[in-house]
Amino acid sequence: MKRIAFISEHASPFAILGGVDAGGQNVYVSELAKQLAAGGYLVDIFTRRESPDVPRCVQWEEGVRVIHVDAGPPEVVNKEKLLPYMAAFRNDMLAFIKSSGIRYDLMHANFFMSALVAMEIKAILNIPYVVTFHALGHIRKLHQGEQDQFPAERVHIEEQAMHTADAIIAECPQDQEDLLRYYHPAAEKIKIVPCGVNLDELYRIEKQAARERLSLPQDEIILLQLGRMVPRKGIDNVIRSLASLDCQRRHIRLLVVGGDANLAEQKGTELFRLRQVAIEAGVQAAVTFTGQRKRDELKYYYSAADLFITTPWYEPFGITPLEAMACGTPVIGADVGGIKYSVADGVTGRLVPPNDPDALAGAVDSLLANPQALTAMGAQAISRVKRLFTWNKVASQLDGIYSNIISRYKTATKELSEFRRAV
Ligand code: UDP
């Protein structure tokens, strides 16, 4: 049986999603680990201990364990501040490997800090590794400039990781382009493997029933925005677009799901800022902020909505459009990154420029004007997701990549020991 070590320094399967730092990467690591285990792998997920009370090692699912690594204070720390703790992370992970006597066949690092840990462990133990960056320092700097709080070393670490990794997972063609353009790794190392959706968790529920379940009115047009509450997600753009939609007369409501509702009154938080944006745009009566929702509730939100909207400035992949599509809800998404790959323009929704409330309002108007086309798009969305974006398919693509690398290493090790015996 093949043993894989997932490294995900800040994103644990146990986190509550939809806050500032917990979102797509947590889902990616959890779902892939489960799928790989179902396919016969043994997976250990190494993640930083964020509480003194959790056990060192938790048997989470059959074939999947979560190993809490001691690195820095045992509490939640913003991911921008974690780099100094990565040496401790590496040492504690090495200590676990040594004391457990496990020989991992491969590591899969997630995010640049985990890649740093993986490349150092590879140098010591000769275990190959694959990396998914989830986001790239260069791209973040381009969009966020001075507001980017990650240490300057990030880009250099990413460059080193591209050279030492055995494969680099690009999540979409745009990610591949960015990797090549800004980091120049060997092109053959890059493999495009998208994100996925769990169809047992996210599926269509009849709209009326979904709304009843959430106590939402049946006679409103519901637009849904769901995700982490950070400025780059462009939620302000969605709120501003309402100003030209005549929401009151047309009974249009925007539901904003995500973020810690307890912080909504706290200045400096994104939720607080978004409330101000709604007030300034004169649309506060048409916007409902629900706060974070658990995964087993999401299918009701996606199914209750007439349209799902997501207009980030940039997006390495973006799992939420897939989740909406799996529930049969057409998506209006920004024409960026992974969204322009997952949303088929005119087939499963519409693509619009980011940061352009008028273009977004125009797209909402034109889709709402044609309910028949909207229904067809919902059905097409489900088939597109089933065809291209299930975690099961994603895991089987990764299995192919892992297996190639593992057998290459086994052959090389065998040849080396034969050579040593011969000389
Ligand atoms: N999410 C959630 N509850 C919330 C808000 C978000 O479970 O209240 C999940 C959402 O369903 C998705 C993930 O967080 O699976 C966000 O992933 P995405 O790739 O869209 O964004 P990222 O976090 O990678 O920027």
GROMACS .gro file of C-alpha atoms and ligand atoms in nm:
model
  448
    1MET     CA    1   0.000   0.000   0.000
    2LYS     CA    2   0.137   0.344  -0.091
    3ARG     CA    3   0.186   0.591   0.192
    4ILE     CA    4   0.146   0.960   0.122
    5ALA     CA    5   0.228   1.252   0.354
    6PHE     CA    6   0.013   1.555   0.282
    7ILE     CA    7   0.164   1.873   0.421
    8SER     CA    8  -0.079   2.158   0.475
    9GLU     CA    9   0.074   2.392   0.729
   10HIS     CA   10  -0.222   2.626   0.786
   11ALA     CA   11  -0.518   2.440   0.640
   12SER     CA   12  -0.652   2.152   0.850
   13PRO     CA   13  -0.951   1.932   0.768
   14PHE     CA   14  -1.089   2.027   1.110
   15ALA     CA   15  -1.108   2.404   1.052
   16ILE     CA   16  -1.437   2.589   1.026
   17LEU     CA   17  -1.448   2.718   0.671
   18GLY     CA   18  -1.537   3.061   0.538
   19GLY     CA   19  -1.329   3.275   0.775
   20VAL     CA   20  -1.015   3.457   0.664
   21ASP     CA   21  -0.770   3.171   0.617
   22ALA     CA   22  -0.987   2.859   0.598
   23GLY     CA   23  -1.140   2.778   0.262
   24GLY     CA   24  -1.041   2.606  -0.060
   25GLN     CA   25  -0.712   2.454   0.058
   26ASN     CA   26  -0.881   2.285   0.354
   27VAL     CA   27  -1.143   2.135   0.121
   28TYR     CA   28  -0.877   2.029  -0.132
   29VAL     CA   29  -0.665   1.848   0.126
   30SER     CA   30  -0.962   1.682   0.300
   31GLU     CA   31  -1.139   1.563  -0.013
   32LEU     CA   32  -0.828   1.439  -0.189
   33ALA     CA   33  -0.708   1.253   0.118
   34LYS     CA   34  -1.046   1.078   0.147
   35GLN     CA   35  -1.056   0.988  -0.222
   36LEU     CA   36  -0.699   0.863  -0.228
   37ALA     CA   37  -0.766   0.651   0.080
   38ALA     CA   38  -1.074   0.507  -0.089
   39GLY     CA   39  -0.842   0.412  -0.377
   40GLY     CA   40  -0.608   0.223  -0.146
   41TYR     CA   41  -0.359   0.485  -0.028
   42LEU     CA   42  -0.270   0.549   0.335
   43VAL     CA   43  -0.265   0.925   0.388
   44ASP     CA   44  -0.126   1.124   0.679
   45ILE     CA   45  -0.209   1.496   0.678
   46PHE     CA   46   0.053   1.703   0.862
   47THR     CA   47  -0.089   2.034   0.979
   48ARG     CA   48   0.013   2.286   1.244
   49ARG     CA   49  -0.130   2.239   1.592
   50GLU     CA   50  -0.371   2.528   1.655
   51SER     CA   51  -0.490   2.418   1.999
   52PRO     CA   52  -0.313   2.255   2.297
   53ASP     CA   53  -0.609   2.020   2.342
   54VAL     CA   54  -0.601   1.819   2.019
   55PRO     CA   55  -0.421   1.482   2.018
   56ARG     CA   56  -0.097   1.441   1.828
   57CYS     CA   57  -0.251   1.193   1.586
   58VAL     CA   58  -0.620   1.162   1.497
   59GLN     CA   59  -0.760   0.873   1.291
   60TRP     CA   60  -0.996   1.093   1.088
   61GLU     CA   61  -1.136   0.861   0.822
   62GLU     CA   62  -1.048   0.510   0.714
   63GLY     CA   63  -0.696   0.538   0.573
   64VAL     CA   64  -0.658   0.905   0.668
   65ARG     CA   65  -0.489   1.038   0.981
   66VAL     CA   66  -0.433   1.399   1.082
   67ILE     CA   67  -0.099   1.461   1.253
   68HIS     CA   68  -0.079   1.781   1.458
   69VAL     CA   69   0.266   1.929   1.427
   70ASP     CA   70   0.416   2.142   1.704
   71ALA     CA   71   0.541   2.459   1.539
   72GLY     CA   72   0.485   2.795   1.705
   73PRO     CA   73   0.213   2.876   1.957
   74PRO     CA   74  -0.068   2.618   1.977
   75GLU     CA   75  -0.331   2.869   1.864
   76VAL     CA   76  -0.463   3.015   1.539
   77VAL     CA   77  -0.194   3.236   1.379
   78ASN     CA   78  -0.252   3.430   1.054
   79LYS     CA   79  -0.090   3.250   0.766
   80GLU     CA   80   0.113   3.560   0.682
   81LYS     CA   81   0.299   3.513   1.012
   82LEU     CA   82   0.375   3.141   0.993
   83LEU     CA   83   0.701   3.130   0.796
   84PRO     CA   84   0.929   3.165   1.104
   85TYR     CA   85   0.776   2.845   1.247
   86MET     CA   86   0.850   2.628   0.945
   87ALA     CA   87   1.190   2.508   1.073
   88ALA     CA   88   1.015   2.380   1.387
   89PHE     CA   89   0.747   2.226   1.165
   90ARG     CA   90   1.013   2.039   0.964
   91ASN     CA   91   1.190   1.917   1.278
   92ASP     CA   92   0.872   1.797   1.443
   93MET     CA   93   0.756   1.624   1.125
   94LEU     CA   94   1.095   1.452   1.097
   95ALA     CA   95   1.067   1.348   1.463
   96PHE     CA   96   0.725   1.193   1.393
   97ILE     CA   97   0.854   1.007   1.088
   98LYS     CA   98   1.151   0.875   1.283
   99SER     CA   99   0.957   0.764   1.590
  100SER     CA  100   0.677   0.602   1.386
  101GLY     CA  101   0.922   0.421   1.157
  102ILE     CA  102   0.703   0.500   0.855
  103ARG     CA  103   0.862   0.524   0.512
  104TYR     CA  104   0.646   0.758   0.304
  105ASP     CA  105   0.650   0.694  -0.070
  106LEU     CA  106   0.573   1.055  -0.155
  107MET     CA  107   0.484   1.393  -0.001
  108HIS     CA  108   0.222   1.631  -0.140
  109ALA     CA  109   0.291   1.985  -0.022
  110ASN     CA  110   0.021   2.249  -0.021
  111PHE     CA  111   0.111   2.621  -0.027
  112PHE     CA  112   0.463   2.762  -0.035
  113MET     CA  113   0.548   2.709   0.333
  114SER     CA  114   0.461   2.339   0.315
  115ALA     CA  115   0.673   2.325  -0.001
  116LEU     CA  116   0.966   2.459   0.201
  117VAL     CA  117   0.918   2.181   0.457
  118ALA     CA  118   0.887   1.920   0.180
  119MET     CA  119   1.201   2.028  -0.004
  120GLU     CA  120   1.405   2.015   0.317
  121ILE     CA  121   1.270   1.672   0.411
  122LYS     CA  122   1.337   1.550   0.057
  123ALA     CA  123   1.701   1.664   0.094
  124ILE     CA  124   1.733   1.461   0.417
  125LEU     CA  125   1.522   1.150   0.351
  126ASN     CA  126   1.511   1.137  -0.030
  127ILE     CA  127   1.130   1.122  -0.039
  128PRO     CA  128   0.993   1.270  -0.365
  129TYR     CA  129   0.736   1.548  -0.351
  130VAL     CA  130   0.461   1.707  -0.551
  131VAL     CA  131   0.343   2.062  -0.484
  132THR     CA  132   0.016   2.248  -0.529
  133PHE     CA  133   0.076   2.616  -0.453
  134HIS     CA  134  -0.293   2.716  -0.432
  135ALA     CA  135  -0.180   3.076  -0.482
  136LEU     CA  136   0.143   3.233  -0.607
  137GLY     CA  137   0.339   3.510  -0.436
  138HIS     CA  138   0.406   3.695  -0.764
  139ILE     CA  139   0.040   3.709  -0.860
  140ARG     CA  140  -0.065   3.816  -0.513
  141LYS     CA  141   0.191   4.101  -0.519
  142LEU     CA  142   0.068   4.213  -0.860
  143HIS     CA  143  -0.287   4.245  -0.730
  144GLN     CA  144  -0.238   4.339  -0.368
  145GLY     CA  145   0.084   4.545  -0.384
  146GLU     CA  146   0.173   4.690  -0.045
  147GLN     CA  147  -0.126   4.524   0.118
  148ASP     CA  148   0.033   4.183   0.074
  149GLN     CA  149   0.165   4.095   0.419
  150PHE     CA  150   0.354   3.777   0.327
  151PRO     CA  151   0.732   3.786   0.382
  152ALA     CA  152   0.943   3.886   0.082
  153GLU     CA  153   1.113   3.542   0.082
  154ARG     CA  154   0.793   3.383  -0.044
  155VAL     CA  155   0.876   3.417  -0.414
  156HIS     CA  156   1.227   3.282  -0.364
  157ILE     CA  157   1.091   2.980  -0.174
  158GLU     CA  158   0.842   2.921  -0.454
  159GLU     CA  159   1.124   2.934  -0.710
  160GLN     CA  160   1.328   2.682  -0.514
  161ALA     CA  161   1.026   2.457  -0.476
  162MET     CA  162   0.966   2.462  -0.852
  163HIS     CA  163   1.320   2.337  -0.904
  164THR     CA  164   1.322   2.069  -0.637
  165ALA     CA  165   0.967   1.932  -0.671
  166ASP     CA  166   0.911   1.617  -0.877
  167ALA     CA  167   0.586   1.758  -1.015
  168ILE     CA  168   0.405   2.089  -0.990
  169ILE     CA  169   0.027   2.078  -0.996
  170ALA     CA  170  -0.128   2.369  -1.186
  171GLU     CA  171  -0.498   2.398  -1.105
  172CYS     CA  172  -0.600   2.545  -1.441
  173PRO     CA  173  -0.443   2.666  -1.769
  174GLN     CA  174  -0.404   3.019  -1.628
  175ASP     CA  175  -0.213   2.878  -1.329
  176GLN     CA  176   0.015   2.692  -1.570
  177GLU     CA  177   0.074   3.012  -1.769
  178ASP     CA  178   0.154   3.207  -1.452
  179LEU     CA  179   0.392   2.939  -1.328
  180LEU     CA  180   0.583   2.941  -1.657
  181ARG     CA  181   0.580   3.316  -1.702
  182TYR     CA  182   0.689   3.420  -1.355
  183TYR     CA  183   0.896   3.123  -1.231
  184HIS     CA  184   1.033   2.941  -1.539
  185PRO     CA  185   1.029   2.580  -1.411
  186ALA     CA  186   1.089   2.288  -1.650
  187ALA     CA  187   0.763   2.284  -1.846
  188GLU     CA  188   0.729   1.904  -1.834
  189LYS     CA  189   0.712   1.914  -1.455
  190ILE     CA  190   0.380   2.100  -1.464
  191LYS     CA  191   0.065   1.889  -1.469
  192ILE     CA  192  -0.280   2.046  -1.490
  193VAL     CA  193  -0.513   1.888  -1.237
  194PRO     CA  194  -0.821   2.091  -1.142
  195CYS     CA  195  -1.009   2.103  -0.812
  196GLY     CA  196  -1.328   1.907  -0.766
  197VAL     CA  197  -1.657   1.884  -0.587
  198ASN     CA  198  -1.804   1.613  -0.365
  199LEU     CA  199  -2.134   1.512  -0.527
  200ASP     CA  200  -2.249   1.327  -0.214
  201GLU     CA  201  -2.228   1.654  -0.025
  202LEU     CA  202  -2.336   1.904  -0.289
  203TYR     CA  203  -2.632   1.822  -0.511
  204ARG     CA  204  -2.947   1.987  -0.637
  205ILE     CA  205  -3.242   2.020  -0.401
  206GLU     CA  206  -3.572   2.143  -0.532
  207LYS     CA  207  -3.563   2.523  -0.497
  208GLN     CA  208  -3.886   2.556  -0.302
  209ALA     CA  209  -3.778   2.291  -0.050
  210ALA     CA  210  -3.433   2.447  -0.012
  211ARG     CA  211  -3.586   2.787   0.058
  212GLU     CA  212  -3.834   2.640   0.306
  213ARG     CA  213  -3.550   2.469   0.488
  214LEU     CA  214  -3.365   2.803   0.519
  215SER     CA  215  -3.681   3.005   0.589
  216LEU     CA  216  -3.620   3.215   0.281
  217PRO     CA  217  -3.910   3.374   0.092
  218GLN     CA  218  -4.033   3.194  -0.219
  219ASP     CA  219  -4.115   3.511  -0.412
  220GLU     CA  220  -3.773   3.676  -0.411
  221ILE     CA  221  -3.498   3.652  -0.670
  222ILE     CA  222  -3.201   3.527  -0.471
  223LEU     CA  223  -2.843   3.602  -0.574
  224LEU     CA  224  -2.583   3.414  -0.372
  225GLN     CA  225  -2.225   3.504  -0.288
  226LEU     CA  226  -2.046   3.246  -0.072
  227GLY     CA  227  -1.684   3.220   0.038
  228ARG     CA  228  -1.410   3.362   0.252
  229MET     CA  229  -1.449   3.727   0.342
  230VAL     CA  230  -1.133   3.885   0.203
  231PRO     CA  231  -1.108   4.194  -0.022
  232ARG     CA  232  -0.967   4.004  -0.322
  233LYS     CA  233  -1.293   3.809  -0.353
  234GLY     CA  234  -1.455   4.131  -0.484
  235ILE     CA  235  -1.772   4.099  -0.276
  236ASP     CA  236  -1.794   4.479  -0.274
  237ASN     CA  237  -1.830   4.461  -0.654
  238VAL     CA  238  -2.130   4.229  -0.620
  239ILE     CA  239  -2.291   4.460  -0.363
  240ARG     CA  240  -2.233   4.768  -0.583
  241SER     CA  241  -2.392   4.596  -0.882
  242LEU     CA  242  -2.724   4.590  -0.695
  243ALA     CA  243  -2.753   4.968  -0.718
  244SER     CA  244  -2.864   4.951  -1.082
  245LEU     CA  245  -3.085   4.641  -1.045
  246ASP     CA  246  -3.388   4.809  -0.883
  247CYS     CA  247  -3.390   4.542  -0.612
  248GLN     CA  248  -3.685   4.671  -0.415
  249ARG     CA  249  -3.932   4.668  -0.703
  250ARG     CA  250  -3.802   4.340  -0.847
  251HIS     CA  251  -3.765   4.166  -0.508
  252ILE     CA  252  -3.400   4.090  -0.559
  253ARG     CA  253  -3.195   3.984  -0.255
  254LEU     CA  254  -2.824   3.917  -0.225
  255LEU     CA  255  -2.726   3.656   0.033
  256VAL     CA  256  -2.366   3.684   0.145
  257VAL     CA  257  -2.253   3.362   0.314
  258GLY     CA  258  -1.916   3.344   0.491
  259GLY     CA  259  -1.714   3.539   0.746
  260ASP     CA  260  -1.752   3.550   1.121
  261ALA     CA  261  -2.087   3.721   1.184
  262ASN     CA  262  -1.969   3.813   1.537
  263LEU     CA  263  -1.712   4.045   1.381
  264ALA     CA  264  -1.960   4.234   1.163
  265GLU     CA  265  -1.967   4.528   1.406
  266GLN     CA  266  -1.589   4.531   1.442
  267LYS     CA  267  -1.413   4.806   1.246
  268GLY     CA  268  -1.131   4.677   1.028
  269THR     CA  269  -1.300   4.347   0.941
  270GLU     CA  270  -1.409   4.275   0.584
  271LEU     CA  271  -1.768   4.216   0.694
  272PHE     CA  272  -1.780   4.559   0.855
  273ARG     CA  273  -1.640   4.719   0.537
  274LEU     CA  274  -1.891   4.535   0.319
  275ARG     CA  275  -2.180   4.661   0.531
  276GLN     CA  276  -2.052   5.015   0.479
  277VAL     CA  277  -2.030   4.954   0.103
  278ALA     CA  278  -2.395   4.841   0.105
  279ILE     CA  279  -2.500   5.152   0.297
  280GLU     CA  280  -2.302   5.382   0.066
  281ALA     CA  281  -2.456   5.217  -0.242
  282GLY     CA  282  -2.803   5.253  -0.084
  283VAL     CA  283  -2.871   4.879  -0.112
  284GLN     CA  284  -2.842   4.764   0.251
  285ALA     CA  285  -3.208   4.653   0.254
  286ALA     CA  286  -3.135   4.409  -0.030
  287VAL     CA  287  -2.829   4.243   0.128
  288THR     CA  288  -2.834   3.974   0.397
  289PHE     CA  289  -2.510   3.871   0.563
  290THR     CA  290  -2.554   3.524   0.712
  291GLY     CA  291  -2.201   3.454   0.842
  292GLN     CA  292  -2.024   3.119   0.795
  293ARG     CA  293  -2.225   2.809   0.717
  294LYS     CA  294  -2.132   2.444   0.773
  295ARG     CA  295  -2.072   2.216   0.478
  296ASP     CA  296  -2.387   2.009   0.524
  297GLU     CA  297  -2.596   2.328   0.490
  298LEU     CA  298  -2.433   2.457   0.173
  299LYS     CA  299  -2.643   2.255  -0.072
  300TYR     CA  300  -2.955   2.434   0.056
  301TYR     CA  301  -2.799   2.777  -0.002
  302TYR     CA  302  -2.671   2.692  -0.349
  303SER     CA  303  -3.003   2.529  -0.446
  304ALA     CA  304  -3.215   2.812  -0.306
  305ALA     CA  305  -3.036   3.069  -0.523
  306ASP     CA  306  -3.138   3.173  -0.873
  307LEU     CA  307  -2.781   3.274  -0.953
  308PHE     CA  308  -2.444   3.228  -0.788
  309ILE     CA  309  -2.206   3.520  -0.825
  310THR     CA  310  -1.831   3.536  -0.763
  311THR     CA  311  -1.616   3.819  -0.899
  312PRO     CA  312  -1.269   3.804  -0.744
  313TRP     CA  313  -0.979   4.016  -0.874
  314TYR     CA  314  -0.792   3.692  -0.940
  315GLU     CA  315  -0.857   3.329  -0.852
  316PRO     CA  316  -0.606   3.040  -0.856
  317PHE     CA  317  -0.899   2.799  -0.892
  318GLY     CA  318  -1.218   2.881  -0.701
  319ILE     CA  319  -1.413   2.583  -0.572
  320THR     CA  320  -1.736   2.770  -0.502
  321PRO     CA  321  -1.842   2.798  -0.870
  322LEU     CA  322  -1.813   2.418  -0.896
  323GLU     CA  323  -2.021   2.374  -0.581
  324ALA     CA  324  -2.294   2.601  -0.718
  325MET     CA  325  -2.288   2.421  -1.053
  326ALA     CA  326  -2.315   2.083  -0.879
  327CYS     CA  327  -2.639   2.211  -0.724
  328GLY     CA  328  -2.772   2.315  -1.066
  329THR     CA  329  -2.727   2.688  -1.012
  330PRO     CA  330  -2.584   2.895  -1.300
  331VAL     CA  331  -2.278   3.104  -1.214
  332ILE     CA  332  -2.180   3.455  -1.306
  333GLY     CA  333  -1.807   3.465  -1.246
  334ALA     CA  334  -1.516   3.698  -1.307
  335ASP     CA  335  -1.328   3.614  -1.624
  336VAL     CA  336  -1.010   3.528  -1.433
  337GLY     CA  337  -0.796   3.229  -1.333
  338GLY     CA  338  -0.976   2.903  -1.267
  339ILE     CA  339  -1.323   3.056  -1.307
  340LYS     CA  340  -1.276   3.105  -1.680
  341TYR     CA  341  -1.191   2.735  -1.693
  342SER     CA  342  -1.474   2.599  -1.476
  343VAL     CA  343  -1.758   2.823  -1.596
  344ALA     CA  344  -1.845   2.772  -1.963
  345ASP     CA  345  -1.952   3.119  -2.081
  346GLY     CA  346  -2.305   3.114  -2.219
  347VAL     CA  347  -2.345   2.743  -2.131
  348THR     CA  348  -2.328   2.712  -1.750
  349GLY     CA  349  -2.338   3.083  -1.673
  350ARG     CA  350  -2.160   3.401  -1.777
  351LEU     CA  351  -1.813   3.546  -1.746
  352VAL     CA  352  -1.775   3.917  -1.670
  353PRO     CA  353  -1.475   4.143  -1.609
  354PRO     CA  354  -1.378   4.176  -1.240
  355ASN     CA  355  -1.430   4.510  -1.061
  356ASP     CA  356  -1.705   4.621  -1.296
  357PRO     CA  357  -2.044   4.649  -1.119
  358ASP     CA  358  -2.222   4.769  -1.435
  359ALA     CA  359  -2.105   4.473  -1.644
  360LEU     CA  360  -2.213   4.241  -1.362
  361ALA     CA  361  -2.556   4.405  -1.332
  362GLY     CA  362  -2.595   4.371  -1.712
  363ALA     CA  363  -2.519   3.998  -1.694
  364VAL     CA  364  -2.763   3.946  -1.404
  365ASP     CA  365  -3.032   4.134  -1.597
  366SER     CA  366  -2.985   3.939  -1.916
  367LEU     CA  367  -2.989   3.599  -1.741
  368LEU     CA  368  -3.293   3.682  -1.529
  369ALA     CA  369  -3.476   3.797  -1.842
  370ASN     CA  370  -3.461   3.445  -1.983
  371PRO     CA  371  -3.580   3.188  -1.725
  372GLN     CA  372  -3.579   2.907  -1.981
  373ALA     CA  373  -3.213   2.965  -2.067
  374LEU     CA  374  -3.140   2.982  -1.696
  375THR     CA  375  -3.297   2.641  -1.636
  376ALA     CA  376  -3.101   2.493  -1.927
  377MET     CA  377  -2.779   2.641  -1.788
  378GLY     CA  378  -2.850   2.481  -1.449
  379ALA     CA  379  -2.879   2.137  -1.610
  380GLN     CA  380  -2.568   2.197  -1.821
  381ALA     CA  381  -2.380   2.305  -1.509
  382ILE     CA  382  -2.452   1.971  -1.339
  383SER     CA  383  -2.334   1.771  -1.639
  384ARG     CA  384  -2.017   1.977  -1.677
  385VAL     CA  385  -1.924   1.921  -1.313
  386LYS     CA  386  -1.995   1.548  -1.335
  387ARG     CA  387  -1.787   1.519  -1.650
  388LEU     CA  388  -1.481   1.718  -1.544
  389PHE     CA  389  -1.472   1.817  -1.181
  390THR     CA  390  -1.536   1.544  -0.926
  391TRP     CA  391  -1.280   1.476  -0.652
  392ASN     CA  392  -1.285   1.117  -0.764
  393LYS     CA  393  -1.158   1.218  -1.110
  394VAL     CA  394  -0.907   1.458  -0.959
  395ALA     CA  395  -0.773   1.186  -0.727
  396SER     CA  396  -0.734   0.940  -1.013
  397GLN     CA  397  -0.531   1.198  -1.211
  398LEU     CA  398  -0.309   1.250  -0.907
  399ASP     CA  399  -0.279   0.876  -0.858
  400GLY     CA  400  -0.131   0.856  -1.210
  401ILE     CA  401   0.121   1.132  -1.133
  402TYR     CA  402   0.217   0.988  -0.790
  403SER     CA  403   0.255   0.634  -0.927
  404ASN     CA  404   0.493   0.746  -1.203
  405ILE     CA  405   0.714   0.933  -0.960
  406ILE     CA  406   0.711   0.654  -0.700
  407SER     CA  407   0.809   0.388  -0.951
  408ARG     CA  408   1.082   0.614  -1.093
  409TYR     CA  409   1.228   0.653  -0.743
  410LYS     CA  410   1.202   0.281  -0.670
  411THR     CA  411   1.387   0.195  -0.991
  412ALA     CA  412   1.656   0.456  -0.922
  413THR     CA  413   1.704   0.331  -0.564
  414LYS     CA  414   1.725  -0.030  -0.685
  415GLU     CA  415   1.977   0.060  -0.955
  416LEU     CA  416   2.186   0.254  -0.705
  417SER     CA  417   2.202  -0.035  -0.457
  418GLU     CA  418   2.288  -0.282  -0.738
  419PHE     CA  419   2.564  -0.046  -0.852
  420ARG     CA  420   2.695  -0.018  -0.495
  421ARG     CA  421   2.698  -0.396  -0.460
  422ALA     CA  422   2.882  -0.428  -0.789
  423VAL     CA  423   3.166  -0.185  -0.707
  424UDP     N1  424  -1.702   2.767   0.270
  424UDP     C1  425  -1.778   2.702   0.367
  424UDP     N2  426  -1.859   2.777   0.448
  424UDP     C2  427  -1.867   2.913   0.437
  424UDP     C3  428  -1.790   2.978   0.337
  424UDP     C4  429  -1.706   2.902   0.256
  424UDP     O1  430  -1.774   2.579   0.380
  424UDP     O2  431  -1.940   2.974   0.514
  424UDP     C5  432  -1.618   2.685   0.178
  424UDP     C6  433  -1.673   2.687   0.037
  424UDP     O3  434  -1.786   2.602   0.027
  424UDP     C7  435  -1.553   2.639  -0.044
  424UDP     C8  436  -1.436   2.700   0.033
  424UDP     O4  437  -1.486   2.736   0.163
  424UDP     O5  438  -1.547   2.499  -0.045
  424UDP     C9  439  -1.380   2.821  -0.038
  424UDP     O6  440  -1.304   2.775  -0.144
  424UDP     P1  441  -1.266   2.858  -0.276
  424UDP     O7  442  -1.175   2.772  -0.358
  424UDP     O8  443  -1.387   2.906  -0.344
  424UDP     O9  444  -1.188   2.983  -0.221
  424UDP     P2  445  -1.047   2.992  -0.148
  424UDP    O10  446  -1.073   2.969  -0.003
  424UDP    O11  447  -0.957   2.884  -0.205
  424UDP    O12  448  -0.996   3.129  -0.178
   0.00000   0.00000   0.00000
